[in-house]
Amino acid sequence: MSAPPAPRHPVPNHIPVELREAFATTAGRAIPPHSPYQPGDAVQRHGYGGNPPGPRQTGFRGWAVATVGATILTGITTSGEEWWEEWGFLHPAGEPVDMWDHCVCCREERRVLLREHHARQRARGAQLGLFEVNR
């Protein structure tokens, strides 16, 4: 007696063609309606250096696909890797970068924002360092 085939998830049209098979075969069951994310929603997980190695340390962007527990979602990253994460740690993809957050995944975007912020401060004549005087 063989096991029944794993159920396939319906694939939204906005998922890239090369990732549709990974999306359809990701583990889990249907996401409940009360979840903040539904199948196909673009999400991101910010990564922090103190977290265990893997996606929690590096961060990722991807799509929610299914659920494997009360608050644990599964999905695929933009590179096709499967992830499992509590929905409280996920954020909608495309949100503005928080200039004061210290995640490793948004470092380059944050660097640009900080340069612009410091340029505005200099233009107003703010002192940026202990010995720096701007006139």
PDB file of C-alpha atoms in Angstrom:
ATOM      1  CA  MET A   1       0.000   0.000   0.000  1.00  0.00           C
ATOM      2  CA  SER A   2       1.509   3.315  -1.013  1.00  0.00           C
ATOM      3  CA  ALA A   3       0.899   6.689   0.576  1.00  0.00           C
ATOM      4  CA  PRO A   4      -1.524   8.986  -1.191  1.00  0.00           C
ATOM      5  CA  PRO A   5       0.092  11.774  -3.194  1.00  0.00           C
ATOM      6  CA  ALA A   6       0.695  15.003  -1.319  1.00  0.00           C
ATOM      7  CA  PRO A   7      -1.948  17.654  -2.028  1.00  0.00           C
ATOM      8  CA  ARG A   8      -0.961  20.417  -4.426  1.00  0.00           C
ATOM      9  CA  HIS A   9      -1.598  24.043  -3.566  1.00  0.00           C
ATOM     10  CA  PRO A  10      -3.211  26.310  -6.175  1.00  0.00           C
ATOM     11  CA  VAL A  11      -0.599  28.691  -7.598  1.00  0.00           C
ATOM     12  CA  PRO A  12      -1.461  32.411  -7.944  1.00  0.00           C
ATOM     13  CA  ASN A  13      -0.608  34.037 -11.273  1.00  0.00           C
ATOM     14  CA  HIS A  14       1.968  36.442  -9.808  1.00  0.00           C
ATOM     15  CA  ILE A  15       4.334  33.597  -8.802  1.00  0.00           C
ATOM     16  CA  PRO A  16       7.221  33.348 -11.329  1.00  0.00           C
ATOM     17  CA  VAL A  17       6.955  30.404 -13.719  1.00  0.00           C
ATOM     18  CA  GLU A  18      10.196  28.788 -12.508  1.00  0.00           C
ATOM     19  CA  LEU A  19       8.864  28.711  -8.904  1.00  0.00           C
ATOM     20  CA  ARG A  20       5.340  27.415  -9.546  1.00  0.00           C
ATOM     21  CA  GLU A  21       6.191  23.751  -8.948  1.00  0.00           C
ATOM     22  CA  ALA A  22       7.938  24.596  -5.651  1.00  0.00           C
ATOM     23  CA  PHE A  23       4.905  26.663  -4.596  1.00  0.00           C
ATOM     24  CA  ALA A  24       2.444  23.882  -5.467  1.00  0.00           C
ATOM     25  CA  THR A  25       4.371  21.179  -3.583  1.00  0.00           C
ATOM     26  CA  THR A  26       5.258  23.100  -0.394  1.00  0.00           C
ATOM     27  CA  ALA A  27       4.261  21.243   2.782  1.00  0.00           C
ATOM     28  CA  GLY A  28       1.216  22.196   4.807  1.00  0.00           C
ATOM     29  CA  ARG A  29      -2.525  22.612   4.717  1.00  0.00           C
ATOM     30  CA  ALA A  30      -4.777  25.550   3.873  1.00  0.00           C
ATOM     31  CA  ILE A  31      -4.128  28.785   5.755  1.00  0.00           C
ATOM     32  CA  PRO A  32      -7.052  29.731   8.040  1.00  0.00           C
ATOM     33  CA  PRO A  33      -8.975  32.928   7.227  1.00  0.00           C
ATOM     34  CA  HIS A  34      -7.858  34.657  10.478  1.00  0.00           C
ATOM     35  CA  SER A  35      -4.181  34.476   9.477  1.00  0.00           C
ATOM     36  CA  PRO A  36      -2.589  37.839   8.630  1.00  0.00           C
ATOM     37  CA  TYR A  37      -1.173  36.271   5.449  1.00  0.00           C
ATOM     38  CA  GLN A  38      -2.974  34.238   2.823  1.00  0.00           C
ATOM     39  CA  PRO A  39      -1.549  31.975   0.084  1.00  0.00           C
ATOM     40  CA  GLY A  40       0.508  33.975  -2.392  1.00  0.00           C
ATOM     41  CA  ASP A  41       1.022  36.998  -0.122  1.00  0.00           C
ATOM     42  CA  ALA A  42       4.526  38.434  -0.480  1.00  0.00           C
ATOM     43  CA  VAL A  43       6.344  38.386   2.876  1.00  0.00           C
ATOM     44  CA  GLN A  44       9.787  39.022   4.260  1.00  0.00           C
ATOM     45  CA  ARG A  45      11.627  37.843   7.362  1.00  0.00           C
ATOM     46  CA  HIS A  46      14.326  40.167   8.653  1.00  0.00           C
ATOM     47  CA  GLY A  47      17.553  38.412   9.656  1.00  0.00           C
ATOM     48  CA  TYR A  48      19.669  39.276  12.671  1.00  0.00           C
ATOM     49  CA  GLY A  49      23.229  38.255  13.477  1.00  0.00           C
ATOM     50  CA  GLY A  50      22.360  36.806  16.899  1.00  0.00           C
ATOM     51  CA  ASN A  51      19.817  34.313  15.515  1.00  0.00           C
ATOM     52  CA  PRO A  52      20.639  30.663  14.750  1.00  0.00           C
ATOM     53  CA  PRO A  53      22.261  30.100  11.319  1.00  0.00           C
ATOM     54  CA  GLY A  54      19.860  29.926   8.400  1.00  0.00           C
ATOM     55  CA  PRO A  55      16.969  32.095   7.221  1.00  0.00           C
ATOM     56  CA  ARG A  56      16.474  33.652  10.663  1.00  0.00           C
ATOM     57  CA  GLN A  57      20.033  34.985  10.500  1.00  0.00           C
ATOM     58  CA  THR A  58      20.158  36.025   6.844  1.00  0.00           C
ATOM     59  CA  GLY A  59      16.523  37.026   6.291  1.00  0.00           C
ATOM     60  CA  PHE A  60      14.488  36.241   3.181  1.00  0.00           C
ATOM     61  CA  ARG A  61      11.757  37.457   0.870  1.00  0.00           C
ATOM     62  CA  GLY A  62       9.147  35.095  -0.512  1.00  0.00           C
ATOM     63  CA  TRP A  63       5.503  34.041  -0.525  1.00  0.00           C
ATOM     64  CA  ALA A  64       3.224  32.399   2.038  1.00  0.00           C
ATOM     65  CA  VAL A  65       1.825  29.051   0.859  1.00  0.00           C
ATOM     66  CA  ALA A  66       0.322  26.971   3.686  1.00  0.00           C
ATOM     67  CA  THR A  67       0.273  26.366   7.446  1.00  0.00           C
ATOM     68  CA  VAL A  68       1.649  23.537   9.586  1.00  0.00           C
ATOM     69  CA  GLY A  69       0.352  24.716  12.953  1.00  0.00           C
ATOM     70  CA  ALA A  70      -1.766  27.314  14.649  1.00  0.00           C
ATOM     71  CA  THR A  71       0.597  30.174  13.788  1.00  0.00           C
ATOM     72  CA  ILE A  72       3.354  28.575  11.706  1.00  0.00           C
ATOM     73  CA  LEU A  73       3.292  29.332   7.996  1.00  0.00           C
ATOM     74  CA  THR A  74       5.262  27.658   5.241  1.00  0.00           C
ATOM     75  CA  GLY A  75       6.258  29.181   1.963  1.00  0.00           C
ATOM     76  CA  ILE A  76       8.979  29.582  -0.617  1.00  0.00           C
ATOM     77  CA  THR A  77      11.664  32.212  -0.946  1.00  0.00           C
ATOM     78  CA  THR A  78      12.282  34.165  -4.125  1.00  0.00           C
ATOM     79  CA  SER A  79      15.055  31.636  -4.838  1.00  0.00           C
ATOM     80  CA  GLY A  80      12.698  28.637  -4.440  1.00  0.00           C
ATOM     81  CA  GLU A  81      13.754  27.417  -0.971  1.00  0.00           C
ATOM     82  CA  GLU A  82      11.056  26.288   1.453  1.00  0.00           C
ATOM     83  CA  TRP A  83      10.699  28.095   4.789  1.00  0.00           C
ATOM     84  CA  TRP A  84       8.638  27.610   7.977  1.00  0.00           C
ATOM     85  CA  GLU A  85       8.103  30.593  10.260  1.00  0.00           C
ATOM     86  CA  GLU A  86       5.713  31.909  12.908  1.00  0.00           C
ATOM     87  CA  TRP A  87       3.588  34.573  11.278  1.00  0.00           C
ATOM     88  CA  GLY A  88       4.477  37.121  13.965  1.00  0.00           C
ATOM     89  CA  PHE A  89       8.056  37.301  12.637  1.00  0.00           C
ATOM     90  CA  LEU A  90       6.934  37.952   9.057  1.00  0.00           C
ATOM     91  CA  HIS A  91       6.338  41.368   7.518  1.00  0.00           C
ATOM     92  CA  PRO A  92       4.588  42.301   4.282  1.00  0.00           C
ATOM     93  CA  ALA A  93       7.177  42.528   1.513  1.00  0.00           C
ATOM     94  CA  GLY A  94       7.775  45.970   0.109  1.00  0.00           C
ATOM     95  CA  GLU A  95       7.365  47.855   3.389  1.00  0.00           C
ATOM     96  CA  PRO A  96       9.709  50.826   3.733  1.00  0.00           C
ATOM     97  CA  VAL A  97      13.018  49.949   5.375  1.00  0.00           C
ATOM     98  CA  ASP A  98      13.300  51.009   9.018  1.00  0.00           C
ATOM     99  CA  MET A  99      16.354  53.224   9.149  1.00  0.00           C
ATOM    100  CA  TRP A 100      17.016  52.370  12.821  1.00  0.00           C
ATOM    101  CA  ASP A 101      16.582  48.584  12.626  1.00  0.00           C
ATOM    102  CA  HIS A 102      19.734  46.479  12.549  1.00  0.00           C
ATOM    103  CA  CYS A 103      18.709  43.550  10.355  1.00  0.00           C
ATOM    104  CA  VAL A 104      21.396  42.149   8.043  1.00  0.00           C
ATOM    105  CA  CYS A 105      19.086  41.713   5.049  1.00  0.00           C
ATOM    106  CA  CYS A 106      18.304  45.420   4.506  1.00  0.00           C
ATOM    107  CA  ARG A 107      21.795  46.774   5.155  1.00  0.00           C
ATOM    108  CA  GLU A 108      22.314  48.394   1.738  1.00  0.00           C
ATOM    109  CA  GLU A 109      18.897  50.081   1.641  1.00  0.00           C
ATOM    110  CA  ARG A 110      19.410  51.349   5.190  1.00  0.00           C
ATOM    111  CA  ARG A 111      22.861  52.739   4.326  1.00  0.00           C
ATOM    112  CA  VAL A 112      21.331  54.895   1.576  1.00  0.00           C
ATOM    113  CA  LEU A 113      18.621  56.171   3.952  1.00  0.00           C
ATOM    114  CA  LEU A 114      21.184  57.042   6.627  1.00  0.00           C
ATOM    115  CA  ARG A 115      23.334  58.980   4.137  1.00  0.00           C
ATOM    116  CA  GLU A 116      20.292  61.010   3.091  1.00  0.00           C
ATOM    117  CA  HIS A 117      19.340  61.561   6.741  1.00  0.00           C
ATOM    118  CA  HIS A 118      22.844  62.817   7.641  1.00  0.00           C
ATOM    119  CA  ALA A 119      22.936  65.056   4.553  1.00  0.00           C
ATOM    120  CA  ARG A 120      19.660  66.691   5.688  1.00  0.00           C
ATOM    121  CA  GLN A 121      21.098  67.166   9.183  1.00  0.00           C
ATOM    122  CA  ARG A 122      24.271  68.777   7.787  1.00  0.00           C
ATOM    123  CA  ALA A 123      22.171  71.082   5.615  1.00  0.00           C
ATOM    124  CA  ARG A 124      20.361  72.269   8.762  1.00  0.00           C
ATOM    125  CA  GLY A 125      23.692  72.810  10.544  1.00  0.00           C
ATOM    126  CA  ALA A 126      23.294  69.978  13.060  1.00  0.00           C
ATOM    127  CA  GLN A 127      26.385  68.716  14.887  1.00  0.00           C
ATOM    128  CA  LEU A 128      26.830  65.063  13.886  1.00  0.00           C
ATOM    129  CA  GLY A 129      29.918  64.187  15.891  1.00  0.00           C
ATOM    130  CA  LEU A 130      31.490  65.231  19.139  1.00  0.00           C
ATOM    131  CA  PHE A 131      34.211  67.333  17.503  1.00  0.00           C
ATOM    132  CA  GLU A 132      32.532  68.063  14.182  1.00  0.00           C
ATOM    133  CA  VAL A 133      31.343  71.608  13.661  1.00  0.00           C
ATOM    134  CA  ASN A 134      29.233  72.327  10.597  1.00  0.00           C
ATOM    135  CA  ARG A 135      28.795  75.944   9.501  1.00  0.00           C
TER     136      ARG A 135
END
